[in-house]
PDB file of C-alpha atoms in Angstrom:
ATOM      1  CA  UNK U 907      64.103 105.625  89.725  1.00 60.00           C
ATOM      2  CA  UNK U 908      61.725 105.932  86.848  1.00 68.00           C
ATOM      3  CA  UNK U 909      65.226 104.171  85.061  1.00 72.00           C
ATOM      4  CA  UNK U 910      64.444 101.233  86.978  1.00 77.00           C
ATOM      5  CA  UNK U 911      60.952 101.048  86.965  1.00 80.00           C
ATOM      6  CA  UNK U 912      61.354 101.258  82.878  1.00 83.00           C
ATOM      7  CA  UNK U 913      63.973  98.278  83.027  1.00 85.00           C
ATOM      8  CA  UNK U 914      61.292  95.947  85.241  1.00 91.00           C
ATOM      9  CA  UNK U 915      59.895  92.620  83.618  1.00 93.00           C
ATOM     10  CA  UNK U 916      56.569  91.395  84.197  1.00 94.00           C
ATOM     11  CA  UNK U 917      55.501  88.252  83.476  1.00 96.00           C
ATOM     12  CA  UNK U 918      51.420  87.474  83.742  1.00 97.00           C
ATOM     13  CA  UNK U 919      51.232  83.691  85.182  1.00 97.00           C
ATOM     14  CA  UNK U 920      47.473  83.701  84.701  1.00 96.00           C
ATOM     15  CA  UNK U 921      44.247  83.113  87.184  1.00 97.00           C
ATOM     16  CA  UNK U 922      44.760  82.104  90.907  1.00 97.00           C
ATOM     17  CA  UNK U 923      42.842  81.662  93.792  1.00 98.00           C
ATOM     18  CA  UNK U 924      43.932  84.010  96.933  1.00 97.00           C
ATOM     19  CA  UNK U 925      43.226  84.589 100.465  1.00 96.00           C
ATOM     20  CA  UNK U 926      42.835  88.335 100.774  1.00 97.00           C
ATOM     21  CA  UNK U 927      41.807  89.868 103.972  1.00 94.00           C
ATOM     22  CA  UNK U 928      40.477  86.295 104.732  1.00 93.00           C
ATOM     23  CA  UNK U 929      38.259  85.725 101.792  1.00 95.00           C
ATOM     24  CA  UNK U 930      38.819  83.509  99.224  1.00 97.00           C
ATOM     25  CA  UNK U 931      39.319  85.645  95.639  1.00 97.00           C
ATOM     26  CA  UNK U 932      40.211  84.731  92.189  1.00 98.00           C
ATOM     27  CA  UNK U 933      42.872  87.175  90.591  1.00 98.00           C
ATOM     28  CA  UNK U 934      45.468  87.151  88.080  1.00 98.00           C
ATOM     29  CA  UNK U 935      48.589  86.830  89.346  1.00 98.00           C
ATOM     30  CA  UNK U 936      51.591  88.818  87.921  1.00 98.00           C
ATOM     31  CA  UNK U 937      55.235  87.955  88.646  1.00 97.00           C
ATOM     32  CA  UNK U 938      57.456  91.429  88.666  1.00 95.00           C
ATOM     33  CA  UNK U 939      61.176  91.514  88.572  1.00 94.00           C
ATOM     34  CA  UNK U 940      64.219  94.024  88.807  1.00 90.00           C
ATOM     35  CA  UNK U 941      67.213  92.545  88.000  1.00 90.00           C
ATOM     36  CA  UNK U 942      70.516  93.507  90.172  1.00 85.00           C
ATOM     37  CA  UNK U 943      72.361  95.361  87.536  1.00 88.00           C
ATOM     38  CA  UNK U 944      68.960  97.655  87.519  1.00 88.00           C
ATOM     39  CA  UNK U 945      69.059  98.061  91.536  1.00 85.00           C
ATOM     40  CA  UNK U 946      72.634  98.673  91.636  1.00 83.00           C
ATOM     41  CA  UNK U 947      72.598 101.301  88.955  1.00 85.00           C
ATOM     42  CA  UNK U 948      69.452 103.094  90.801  1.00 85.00           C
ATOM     43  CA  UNK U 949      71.255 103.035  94.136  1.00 82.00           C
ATOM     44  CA  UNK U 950      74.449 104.482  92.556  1.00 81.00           C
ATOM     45  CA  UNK U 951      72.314 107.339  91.012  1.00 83.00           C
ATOM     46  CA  UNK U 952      70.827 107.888  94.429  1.00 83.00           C
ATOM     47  CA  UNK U 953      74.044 108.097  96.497  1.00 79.00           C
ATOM     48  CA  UNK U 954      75.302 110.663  93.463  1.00 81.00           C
ATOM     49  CA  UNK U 955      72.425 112.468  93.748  1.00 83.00           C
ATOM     50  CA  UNK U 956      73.000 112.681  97.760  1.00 77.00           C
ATOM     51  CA  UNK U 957      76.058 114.117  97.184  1.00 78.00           C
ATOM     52  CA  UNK U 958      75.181 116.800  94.716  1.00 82.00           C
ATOM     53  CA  UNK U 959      72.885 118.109  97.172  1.00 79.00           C
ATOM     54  CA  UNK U 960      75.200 118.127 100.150  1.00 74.00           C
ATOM     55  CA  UNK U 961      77.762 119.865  97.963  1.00 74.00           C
ATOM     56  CA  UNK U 962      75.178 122.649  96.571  1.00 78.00           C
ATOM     57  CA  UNK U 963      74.366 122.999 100.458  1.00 78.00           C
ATOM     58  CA  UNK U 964      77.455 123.086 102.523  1.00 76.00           C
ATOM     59  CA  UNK U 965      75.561 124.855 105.302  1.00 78.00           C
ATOM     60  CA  UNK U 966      73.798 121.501 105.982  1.00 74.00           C
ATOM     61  CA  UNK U 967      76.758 119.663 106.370  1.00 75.00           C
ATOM     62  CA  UNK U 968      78.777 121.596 108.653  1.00 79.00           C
ATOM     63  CA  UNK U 969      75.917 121.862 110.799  1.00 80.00           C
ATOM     64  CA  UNK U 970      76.349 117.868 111.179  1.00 76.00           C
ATOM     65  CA  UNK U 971      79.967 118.346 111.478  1.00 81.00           C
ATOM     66  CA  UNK U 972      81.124 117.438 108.044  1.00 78.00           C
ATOM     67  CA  UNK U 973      82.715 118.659 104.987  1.00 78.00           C
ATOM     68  CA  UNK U 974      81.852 118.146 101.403  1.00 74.00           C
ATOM     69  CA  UNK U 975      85.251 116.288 101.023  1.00 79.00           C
ATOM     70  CA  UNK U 976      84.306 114.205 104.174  1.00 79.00           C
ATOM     71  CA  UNK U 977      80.988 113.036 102.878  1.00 75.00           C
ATOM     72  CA  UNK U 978      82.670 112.041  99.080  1.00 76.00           C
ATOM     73  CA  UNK U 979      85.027 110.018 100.983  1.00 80.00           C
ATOM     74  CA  UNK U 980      82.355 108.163 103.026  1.00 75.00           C
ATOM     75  CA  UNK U 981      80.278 107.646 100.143  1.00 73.00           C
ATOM     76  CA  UNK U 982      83.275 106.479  98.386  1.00 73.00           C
ATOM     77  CA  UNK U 983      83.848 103.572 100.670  1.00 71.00           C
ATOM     78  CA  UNK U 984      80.348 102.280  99.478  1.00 68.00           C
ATOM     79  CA  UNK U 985      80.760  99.630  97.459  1.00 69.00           C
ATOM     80  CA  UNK U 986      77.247  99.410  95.856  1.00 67.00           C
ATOM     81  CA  UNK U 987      77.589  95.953  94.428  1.00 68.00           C
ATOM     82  CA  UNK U 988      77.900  94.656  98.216  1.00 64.00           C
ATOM     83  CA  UNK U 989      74.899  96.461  99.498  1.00 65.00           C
ATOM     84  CA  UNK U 990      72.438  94.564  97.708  1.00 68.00           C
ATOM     85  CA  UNK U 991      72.995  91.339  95.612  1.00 70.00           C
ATOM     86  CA  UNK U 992      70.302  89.233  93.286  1.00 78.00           C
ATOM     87  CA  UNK U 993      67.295  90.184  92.013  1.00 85.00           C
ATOM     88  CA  UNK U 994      64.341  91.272  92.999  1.00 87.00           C
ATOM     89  CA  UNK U 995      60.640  89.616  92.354  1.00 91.00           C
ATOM     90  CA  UNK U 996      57.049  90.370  93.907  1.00 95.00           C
ATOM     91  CA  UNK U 997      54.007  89.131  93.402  1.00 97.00           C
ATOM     92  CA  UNK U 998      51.017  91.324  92.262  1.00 97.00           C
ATOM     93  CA  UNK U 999      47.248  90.038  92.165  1.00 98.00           C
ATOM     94  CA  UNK U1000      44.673  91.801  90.493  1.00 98.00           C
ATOM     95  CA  UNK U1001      41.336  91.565  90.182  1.00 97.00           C
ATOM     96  CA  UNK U1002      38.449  93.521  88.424  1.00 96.00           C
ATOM     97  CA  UNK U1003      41.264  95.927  87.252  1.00 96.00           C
ATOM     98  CA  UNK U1004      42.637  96.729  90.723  1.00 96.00           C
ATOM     99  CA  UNK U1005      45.469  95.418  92.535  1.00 97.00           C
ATOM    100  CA  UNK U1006      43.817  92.903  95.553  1.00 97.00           C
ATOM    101  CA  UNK U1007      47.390  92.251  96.791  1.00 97.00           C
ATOM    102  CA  UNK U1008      51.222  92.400  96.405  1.00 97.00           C
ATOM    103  CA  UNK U1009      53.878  89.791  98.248  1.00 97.00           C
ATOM    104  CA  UNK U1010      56.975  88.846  98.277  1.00 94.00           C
ATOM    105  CA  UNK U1011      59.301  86.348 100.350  1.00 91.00           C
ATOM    106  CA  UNK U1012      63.029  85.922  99.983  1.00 86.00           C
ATOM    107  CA  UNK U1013      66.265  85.875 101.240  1.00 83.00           C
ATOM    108  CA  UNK U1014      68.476  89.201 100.826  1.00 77.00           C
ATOM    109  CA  UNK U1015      72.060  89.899 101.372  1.00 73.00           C
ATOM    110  CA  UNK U1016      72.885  93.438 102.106  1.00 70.00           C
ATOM    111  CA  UNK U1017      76.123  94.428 103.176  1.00 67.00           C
ATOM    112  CA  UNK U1018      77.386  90.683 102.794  1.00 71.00           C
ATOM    113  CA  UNK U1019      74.662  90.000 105.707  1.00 76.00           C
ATOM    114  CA  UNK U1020      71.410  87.837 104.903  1.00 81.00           C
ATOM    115  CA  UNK U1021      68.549  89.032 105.583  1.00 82.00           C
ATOM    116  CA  UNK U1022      64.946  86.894 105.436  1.00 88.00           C
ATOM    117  CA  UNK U1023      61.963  88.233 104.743  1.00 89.00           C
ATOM    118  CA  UNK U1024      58.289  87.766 104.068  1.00 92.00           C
ATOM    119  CA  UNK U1025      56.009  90.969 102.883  1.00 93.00           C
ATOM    120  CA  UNK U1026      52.352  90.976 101.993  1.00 95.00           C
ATOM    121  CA  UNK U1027      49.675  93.881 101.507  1.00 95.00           C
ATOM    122  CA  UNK U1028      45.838  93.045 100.933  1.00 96.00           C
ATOM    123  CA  UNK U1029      43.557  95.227  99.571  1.00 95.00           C
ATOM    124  CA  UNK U1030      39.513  95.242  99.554  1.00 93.00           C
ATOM    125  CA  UNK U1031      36.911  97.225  99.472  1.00 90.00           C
ATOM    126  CA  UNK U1032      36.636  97.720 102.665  1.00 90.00           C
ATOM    127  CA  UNK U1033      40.047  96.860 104.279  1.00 91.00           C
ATOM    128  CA  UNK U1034      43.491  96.952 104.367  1.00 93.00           C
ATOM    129  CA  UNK U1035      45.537  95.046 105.370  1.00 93.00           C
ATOM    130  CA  UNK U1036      49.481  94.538 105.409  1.00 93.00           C
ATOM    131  CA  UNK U1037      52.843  92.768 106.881  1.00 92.00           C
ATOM    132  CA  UNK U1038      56.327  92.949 106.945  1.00 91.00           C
ATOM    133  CA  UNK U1039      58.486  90.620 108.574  1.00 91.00           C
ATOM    134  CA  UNK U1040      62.368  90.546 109.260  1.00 88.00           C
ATOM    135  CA  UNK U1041      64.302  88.064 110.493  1.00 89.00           C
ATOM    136  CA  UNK U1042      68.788  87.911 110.757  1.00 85.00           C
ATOM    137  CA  UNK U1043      69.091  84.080 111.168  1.00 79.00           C
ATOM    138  CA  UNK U1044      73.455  84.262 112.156  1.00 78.00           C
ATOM    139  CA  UNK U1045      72.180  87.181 114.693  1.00 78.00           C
ATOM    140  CA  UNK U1046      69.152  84.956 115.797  1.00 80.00           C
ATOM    141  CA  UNK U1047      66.964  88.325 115.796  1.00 82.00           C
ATOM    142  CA  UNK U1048      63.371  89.012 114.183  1.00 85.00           C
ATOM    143  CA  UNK U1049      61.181  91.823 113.686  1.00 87.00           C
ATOM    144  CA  UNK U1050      57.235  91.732 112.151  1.00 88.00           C
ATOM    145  CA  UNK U1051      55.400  95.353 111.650  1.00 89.00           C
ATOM    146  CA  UNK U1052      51.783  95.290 110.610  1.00 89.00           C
ATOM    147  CA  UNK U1053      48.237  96.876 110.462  1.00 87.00           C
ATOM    148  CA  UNK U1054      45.126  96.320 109.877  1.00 86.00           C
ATOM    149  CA  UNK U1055      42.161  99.121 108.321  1.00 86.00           C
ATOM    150  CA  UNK U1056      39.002  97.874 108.735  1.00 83.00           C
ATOM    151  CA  UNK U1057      35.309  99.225 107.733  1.00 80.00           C
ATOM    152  CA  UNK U1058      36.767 102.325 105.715  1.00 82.00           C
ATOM    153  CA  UNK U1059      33.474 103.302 104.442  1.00 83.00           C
ATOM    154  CA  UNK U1060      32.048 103.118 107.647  1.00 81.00           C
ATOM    155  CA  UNK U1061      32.950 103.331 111.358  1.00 77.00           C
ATOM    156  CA  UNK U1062      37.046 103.116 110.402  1.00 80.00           C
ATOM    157  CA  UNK U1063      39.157 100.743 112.860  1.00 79.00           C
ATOM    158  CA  UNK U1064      42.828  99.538 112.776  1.00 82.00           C
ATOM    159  CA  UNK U1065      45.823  97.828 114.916  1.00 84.00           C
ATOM    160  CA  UNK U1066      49.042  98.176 114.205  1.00 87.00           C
ATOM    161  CA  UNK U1067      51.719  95.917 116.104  1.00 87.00           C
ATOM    162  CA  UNK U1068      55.747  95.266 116.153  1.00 89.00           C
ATOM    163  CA  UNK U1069      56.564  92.432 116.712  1.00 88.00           C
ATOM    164  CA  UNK U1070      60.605  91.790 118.325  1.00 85.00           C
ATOM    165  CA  UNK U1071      62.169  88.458 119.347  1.00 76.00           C
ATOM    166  CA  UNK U1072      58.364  87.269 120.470  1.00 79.00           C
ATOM    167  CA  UNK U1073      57.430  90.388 122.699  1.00 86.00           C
ATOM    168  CA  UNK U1074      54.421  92.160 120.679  1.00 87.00           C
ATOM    169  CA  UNK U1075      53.353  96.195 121.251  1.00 85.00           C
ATOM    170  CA  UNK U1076      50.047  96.862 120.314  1.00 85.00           C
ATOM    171  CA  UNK U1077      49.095 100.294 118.624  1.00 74.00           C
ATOM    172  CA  UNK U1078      45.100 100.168 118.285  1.00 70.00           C
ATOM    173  CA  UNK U1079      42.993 102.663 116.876  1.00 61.00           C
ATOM    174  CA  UNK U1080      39.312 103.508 116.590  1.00 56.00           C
TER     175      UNK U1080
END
C-alpha cells in the first residue's frame, strides 16, 4: 500500500470555512485523489499477497476445508477491475498544522453494484467526532455507523449508534 499512497495527488484548494464538531473553523482545504489504475493495482497486490500466505501455511487452510489449489482458483475468478471502478477523492481540512477533518461523498460501484455513500470525521481539541453512511439505492437498503468522544481531557463521554432502514441502536458510554 505504501505504492499507492506514493501514486496519490493532492491538490491544496486554499482557505474555507467549516463546521467541525459544531463550531464554525477556518481551514485549508486539501482535495486528495487515487486514481483507479492505483486501487486496482493495490488490491491485486493484496489478493497475491493472500495467497502467498495461505500457500506458506497449508495448515490454515485445511482447517477451513480448503486446498491451496482451491483458494488460487477462487481468487482467480476475481476480476479486480470489477470490484472497484473510478477514482477515489476525500477531502482533508487542516488547521494550525493538524488535520480538523476528512470527508468524502460519492457514488461507488463494487462488484458492478452501486453503492452511495457519505463519510466525515471531525477532530478538536476536545472531541471527536465521526460518520459513515451506506446506502444500495436498486436494493432500497441503508446503513449509518457513528460516534461521538466528547470532553477527552476531562470527564470522557461518547455514543455510538447504527443506524438500518430507520431503526437506530444506541451504544452510549460514560
Amino acid at each position: 500500500f505504501e505504492t499507492l499512497w506514493d501514486n496519490v495527488s493532492v491538490d491544496k484548494k486554499g482557505k474555507k470555512k467549516i463546521e467541525v464538531n459544531g463550531e464554525t473553523v477556518k481551514a485549508t482545504k486539501y482535495v486528495v485523489t487515487v486514481e483507479e489504475e492505483d486501487i486496482e493495482k493495490a488490491v491485486q497486490n493484496a489478493l497475491e499477497g493472500v495467497l502467498e500466505m495461505a500457500e506458506e501455511d497449508e495448515a490454515m487452510l485445511e482447517e477451513q476445508g480448503l486446498s491451496a489449489e482451491d483458494l488460487e482458483l477462487l481468487m482467480s475468478q476475481f476480476d479486480v477491475k470489477s470490484l472497484i471502478t473510478g477514482d477515489f477523492s476525500f477531502n482533508v481540512y487542516v488547521k494550525d498544522d493538524k488535520v480538523v477533518k476528512i470527508e468524502a461523498s460519492d457514488t461507488a460501484t463494487i462488484m458492478y453494484v452501486k453503492l452511495d455513500y457519505d463519510f466525515y470525521l471531525d477532530i478538536d481539541d476536545n472531541n471527536i467526532s465521526c460518520e459513515l453512511s451506506l446506502s444500495v439505492p436498486m436494493a432500497e437498503t441503508s446503513v449509518k455507523f457513528g460516534f461521538f468522544i466528547n470532553d477527552l481531557k476531562g470527564n470522557t463521554n461518547g455514543q455510538f449508534y447504527v443506524t438500518a432502514d430507520d431503526e437506530t441502536y444506541d451504544l452510549s458510554f460514560d
